[in-house]
XYZ file of C-alpha atoms in Angstrom:
399
model
C 176.162 160.186 124.874
C 177.009 162.869 122.277
C 173.791 164.871 122.704
C 173.655 165.017 126.511
C 174.246 168.526 127.816
C 174.375 170.024 124.341
C 171.944 172.645 123.073
C 169.180 171.908 120.593
C 167.000 174.604 119.040
C 163.371 173.751 118.280
C 161.383 176.086 116.043
C 157.756 176.072 117.176
C 156.063 175.638 120.565
C 153.172 173.562 119.294
C 152.323 170.045 120.364
C 155.147 168.413 118.378
C 157.783 170.933 119.388
C 156.953 170.840 123.100
C 156.849 167.032 123.085
C 160.312 166.963 121.522
C 161.593 169.498 124.053
C 160.419 167.277 126.910
C 161.826 164.126 125.311
C 165.253 165.722 124.797
C 165.321 167.342 128.225
C 164.732 163.991 129.935
C 168.110 162.902 128.537
C 169.806 165.984 129.997
C 170.015 168.019 126.796
C 169.555 171.802 126.864
C 166.611 172.777 124.639
C 165.703 176.259 123.398
C 162.267 176.595 121.799
C 161.703 179.543 119.451
C 158.059 180.598 119.065
C 156.637 183.477 117.034
C 153.429 183.785 119.063
C 153.425 185.765 122.319
C 152.399 182.677 124.302
C 151.312 179.058 124.140
C 148.204 178.475 122.071
C 146.753 176.048 119.552
C 144.411 177.028 116.740
C 141.415 174.758 116.447
C 139.306 173.103 119.076
C 139.235 169.357 119.551
C 141.935 166.728 119.422
C 141.794 162.939 119.460
C 144.675 161.132 121.158
C 144.866 157.482 120.148
C 146.891 154.855 122.078
C 149.964 155.183 119.842
C 150.312 158.824 120.911
C 149.053 158.394 124.469
C 151.845 155.931 125.286
C 154.402 158.611 124.408
C 152.695 161.261 126.529
C 152.439 158.840 129.441
C 156.173 158.078 129.177
C 156.820 161.808 129.676
C 154.889 161.779 132.940
C 151.694 163.308 131.523
C 149.243 160.469 132.183
C 147.422 162.135 135.089
C 147.344 165.556 133.450
C 145.903 164.178 130.204
C 143.350 162.081 132.087
C 142.190 165.108 134.078
C 141.629 167.197 130.944
C 140.148 164.651 128.550
C 137.290 162.222 127.979
C 137.670 158.518 127.271
C 134.690 158.022 124.922
C 132.755 154.766 124.964
C 132.630 154.564 121.185
C 132.133 156.258 117.826
C 128.584 156.544 116.496
C 128.642 156.419 112.681
C 125.445 157.963 111.316
C 124.733 158.314 107.569
C 122.554 161.224 106.474
C 119.428 159.118 105.897
C 119.466 157.362 109.292
C 118.108 158.578 112.600
C 120.155 156.059 114.625
C 123.799 154.967 114.348
C 124.659 152.504 111.617
C 127.187 151.114 114.094
C 128.932 152.227 117.261
C 132.637 151.467 117.026
C 133.892 150.378 120.435
C 136.475 152.474 122.244
C 136.724 152.677 126.032
C 138.036 149.606 127.832
C 138.704 147.589 124.659
C 141.346 150.125 123.571
C 143.194 149.771 126.862
C 143.003 145.989 126.701
C 144.140 145.681 123.097
C 146.650 148.526 122.804
C 147.779 149.182 126.353
C 146.619 152.785 126.519
C 143.306 154.669 126.306
C 141.795 156.555 123.404
C 140.781 160.040 124.552
C 139.484 163.337 123.211
C 140.405 166.761 124.550
C 140.794 170.418 123.649
C 143.969 171.205 121.715
C 144.685 174.212 123.896
C 144.499 172.034 127.016
C 147.117 169.636 125.660
C 149.371 172.522 124.621
C 149.019 174.064 128.062
C 149.826 170.881 129.971
C 152.851 170.248 127.732
C 154.013 173.791 128.397
C 153.507 173.387 132.136
C 155.553 170.192 132.006
C 158.435 172.028 130.316
C 158.467 174.586 133.155
C 159.633 171.844 135.489
C 162.872 171.472 133.497
C 165.615 174.021 134.088
C 167.206 172.847 130.823
C 164.233 173.950 128.658
C 164.077 177.605 127.627
C 161.006 178.744 125.673
C 161.359 182.114 123.958
C 158.125 183.732 122.744
C 157.615 186.621 120.358
C 160.445 185.632 118.003
C 160.004 187.310 114.607
C 162.006 184.771 112.617
C 165.254 182.883 112.275
C 167.897 181.898 109.780
C 170.400 179.101 110.176
C 173.530 177.703 108.587
C 174.618 174.120 109.169
C 178.258 173.123 109.412
C 180.211 170.042 110.458
C 179.942 170.859 114.168
C 176.334 172.053 114.406
C 174.286 175.067 113.403
C 174.651 178.821 113.620
C 171.262 180.463 114.108
C 170.470 184.136 113.612
C 167.367 185.022 115.616
C 165.259 188.070 114.736
C 163.629 189.539 117.829
C 161.165 192.322 118.459
C 162.461 195.850 118.058
C 164.615 194.958 115.054
C 167.156 193.230 117.279
C 169.108 190.162 116.183
C 171.372 187.750 117.983
C 173.500 184.824 116.869
C 173.625 181.523 118.724
C 175.147 178.074 118.265
C 173.510 174.700 118.715
C 173.997 171.047 117.885
C 170.897 170.996 115.687
C 167.829 172.969 114.668
C 164.542 171.083 114.470
C 161.714 172.776 112.599
C 158.441 171.947 114.340
C 156.875 175.081 112.918
C 153.782 173.590 111.338
C 152.222 173.134 107.936
C 153.518 176.478 106.614
C 156.978 175.837 108.037
C 159.609 178.503 107.534
C 162.238 175.881 108.282
C 161.009 173.673 105.423
C 160.502 176.375 102.801
C 163.298 178.832 103.581
C 166.099 176.855 105.222
C 165.636 173.525 103.427
C 164.239 175.059 100.215
C 161.324 172.651 100.332
C 157.849 173.047 98.842
C 154.979 175.103 100.158
C 152.013 173.245 101.590
C 149.298 172.450 99.055
C 145.622 173.140 99.590
C 143.556 169.955 99.795
C 140.298 171.405 98.455
C 138.376 171.284 101.734
C 137.712 173.525 104.680
C 137.177 172.388 108.250
C 134.536 174.539 109.909
C 134.968 174.372 113.664
C 132.823 175.470 116.570
C 132.181 174.665 120.213
C 128.647 174.182 121.507
C 127.491 174.185 125.119
C 126.405 170.757 126.370
C 122.727 171.715 126.518
C 122.745 172.998 122.915
C 124.408 169.851 121.547
C 122.657 167.224 123.689
C 119.514 166.923 121.496
C 121.691 166.033 118.490
C 124.722 164.007 119.656
C 125.668 161.708 122.530
C 127.663 163.280 125.340
C 129.724 160.179 126.129
C 130.826 159.223 122.623
C 132.257 160.546 119.389
C 129.690 161.126 116.645
C 130.510 161.004 112.936
C 127.795 162.193 110.532
C 128.469 161.325 106.883
C 126.782 162.841 103.828
C 127.494 163.293 100.103
C 129.078 166.735 100.344
C 130.263 166.927 103.923
C 130.888 165.056 107.106
C 130.834 166.163 110.715
C 132.825 164.935 113.712
C 131.537 165.776 117.195
C 132.806 164.855 120.623
C 132.273 166.178 124.132
C 134.858 168.073 126.146
C 133.533 167.645 129.694
C 136.387 169.638 131.195
C 134.927 172.667 129.375
C 131.271 171.572 129.325
C 131.366 171.961 125.546
C 131.077 169.771 122.465
C 133.636 170.109 119.709
C 132.017 170.209 116.263
C 134.091 170.014 113.085
C 132.314 170.121 109.717
C 134.398 169.234 106.653
C 133.188 170.442 103.256
C 134.689 171.043 99.803
C 135.749 174.571 98.896
C 137.381 175.642 95.659
C 139.530 178.278 97.348
C 141.119 178.261 100.807
C 139.554 181.593 101.697
C 136.675 181.847 104.127
C 135.368 184.511 106.457
C 135.291 184.076 110.191
C 131.891 184.433 111.768
C 129.982 182.919 108.856
C 128.165 179.623 108.519
C 129.459 176.822 106.268
C 127.766 176.488 102.895
C 127.114 172.817 102.199
C 123.823 172.769 100.323
C 120.437 171.665 101.601
C 120.725 168.266 99.920
C 123.326 167.198 102.482
C 121.283 168.172 105.507
C 119.712 165.712 107.901
C 117.557 166.775 110.855
C 120.501 166.082 113.156
C 122.933 168.145 111.106
C 120.372 170.904 110.614
C 119.981 171.066 114.375
C 123.723 171.413 114.911
C 123.956 174.164 112.282
C 121.079 176.032 113.851
C 122.591 175.718 117.331
C 125.930 177.101 116.113
C 124.504 179.934 114.024
C 127.422 181.861 112.544
C 129.814 181.012 115.341
C 132.199 179.028 113.106
C 135.911 179.285 112.445
C 137.059 178.121 108.987
C 140.292 176.147 108.779
C 141.478 175.434 105.208
C 143.076 171.995 104.998
C 146.622 171.805 103.665
C 148.973 168.875 103.256
C 152.749 168.635 102.928
C 154.757 166.291 100.734
C 158.468 166.981 100.682
C 161.439 164.908 99.602
C 163.701 166.827 101.986
C 163.193 166.191 105.700
C 166.668 167.340 106.682
C 169.900 168.842 105.436
C 173.027 168.820 107.522
C 172.083 169.491 111.133
C 168.677 171.013 110.312
C 165.615 168.756 110.289
C 161.818 168.765 110.327
C 159.260 167.369 112.757
C 155.499 166.813 112.647
C 153.373 168.862 110.266
C 156.427 170.690 108.976
C 157.541 167.399 107.399
C 154.286 165.588 106.672
C 151.071 167.518 107.370
C 148.023 165.474 106.414
C 144.274 165.877 106.280
C 142.595 165.028 109.607
C 140.253 162.249 108.454
C 141.985 159.606 110.577
C 142.602 162.071 113.435
C 146.347 161.343 113.420
C 148.091 164.616 112.600
C 149.104 165.448 116.165
C 149.748 161.779 116.945
C 152.299 161.530 114.142
C 154.174 164.553 115.484
C 154.159 163.064 118.991
C 155.528 159.787 117.609
C 158.182 161.734 115.670
C 159.401 163.373 118.864
C 159.655 160.065 120.728
C 161.795 158.545 117.982
C 163.952 161.552 117.073
C 164.980 162.535 120.615
C 166.996 159.410 121.514
C 168.520 159.310 118.039
C 169.809 162.870 118.475
C 171.152 162.041 121.909
C 173.021 158.915 120.813
C 174.232 159.829 117.313
C 177.797 161.118 116.917
C 176.381 163.753 114.545
C 172.887 165.237 114.384
C 172.845 164.714 110.622
C 173.166 160.958 111.196
C 170.221 161.052 113.601
C 168.034 162.930 111.113
C 168.830 160.422 108.361
C 167.928 157.446 110.572
C 164.777 159.198 111.795
C 163.575 159.711 108.236
C 164.141 156.037 107.419
C 162.096 155.020 110.458
C 159.261 157.480 109.897
C 158.663 158.227 106.221
C 156.835 155.023 105.232
C 154.582 155.127 108.279
C 153.480 158.742 107.947
C 152.969 158.258 104.203
C 150.680 155.307 104.898
C 148.717 157.245 107.513
C 148.361 160.214 105.155
C 146.989 157.967 102.402
C 144.464 156.357 104.752
C 143.401 159.804 105.956
C 142.856 161.088 102.420
C 140.970 157.939 101.441
C 138.674 158.312 104.439
C 137.701 161.767 103.210
C 136.471 160.261 99.947
C 134.669 157.434 101.735
C 132.850 159.781 104.096
C 131.509 161.882 101.194
C 130.337 159.063 98.913
C 127.127 159.515 96.964
C 124.483 156.871 96.374
C 124.825 154.046 95.298
C 128.436 153.896 96.538
C 127.322 155.152 99.939
C 124.997 152.141 100.255
C 127.931 149.793 99.603
C 130.018 151.706 102.135
C 127.310 151.401 104.774
C 126.985 147.669 104.135
C 130.726 147.169 104.640
C 130.707 149.205 107.869
C 127.731 147.287 109.218
C 129.278 143.934 108.260
C 132.558 144.716 110.025
C 130.641 145.507 113.195
C 131.562 147.350 116.356
C 135.117 145.963 116.523
C 136.073 145.879 112.867
C 138.125 149.052 113.225
C 140.321 147.355 115.839
C 141.498 144.774 113.322
C 141.707 147.249 110.464
C 143.765 149.763 112.445
C 145.873 147.454 114.575
C 148.966 148.593 112.642
C 148.154 152.205 113.551
C 147.121 152.054 117.197
C 149.493 149.230 118.124
C 152.601 151.091 116.940
C 155.071 151.651 119.774
C 157.313 154.644 119.177
C 159.032 153.921 122.487
C 160.505 150.685 121.155
C 162.909 152.479 118.807
C 166.419 153.487 119.761
C 166.889 154.099 123.463
C 163.626 155.969 124.008
C 162.675 153.815 126.985
C 165.698 154.983 128.975
C 165.200 157.564 131.705
């Protein structure tokens, strides 16, 4: 196998990058992860892991760790602004295991990053280097030459078989090394906060996901029992991607329901704004340099699939890199396998954002459709998404 025992450099120690490091290391490859931050950490709060991503994590030996740090919600309560009770509760729980072979869970992003990092520490062939200031790379026929900028104005030059940019939506690998586009602002801000169980309990269920929809915003809430907190994410339009930390979201009184008002009051000004960006690039790779996850295809989070797509990417790219005679060949095949799928998911995600924010009378038609489809309509509608098996490509089932 051409990639076994060779060195791969991964830019970024986020969820996608660490998943790829584990996937490559299982084949015996040496992996060096370059991370600008001083340690492992994920901005944001909550994360939904659907069966298509969970199967990959389980294949890396993370089933027990994920289960211990997550909640398997019973369902998703969909509640329009003018209703006091759910319009419908979309079934999750056991039906997801039965239909897709893996559970649907919610957890804290930092917990997933931490357990991925802990898993990498069990591999002598994974080296994670924190506090890296930046990197430059040149691809040639035999691999890549990487110049690494370290603290104290020090630089060093290394060689590897490939460089994979898993460095997020504002990827340096995409914009500088591959001369790709900057991420574009999507016109919305996600306001995130965490509420203690007792503060959230009067407003949302503590065993399910809650989605509140209104004309100018929508809110997604789910419990994180491991932390005794509820993740709250409020999505609202904003002309500019600038917002101050420690302020409350401005959504207008017309969008408020008693439930949403209660959540806003409970949170006060304890919100963190997260401007939403997306990435569309025609260049996923050049030579032996490629992109992974958000660096290649960041999307809005209205189908909760951003992290899942990066996890799928890692499961498919790793065996291709290991087996291909040249890394460039692996990157080309990976793009063929992934581009259509992530494009479809991104379109569904963007469409959901419009659906959630519909005004009357379109909102009445939306509610009728949701009610008609019932508690299991999403299973049929999203079978193509949750039933996708990234482990069926290449040789990714080998150990």
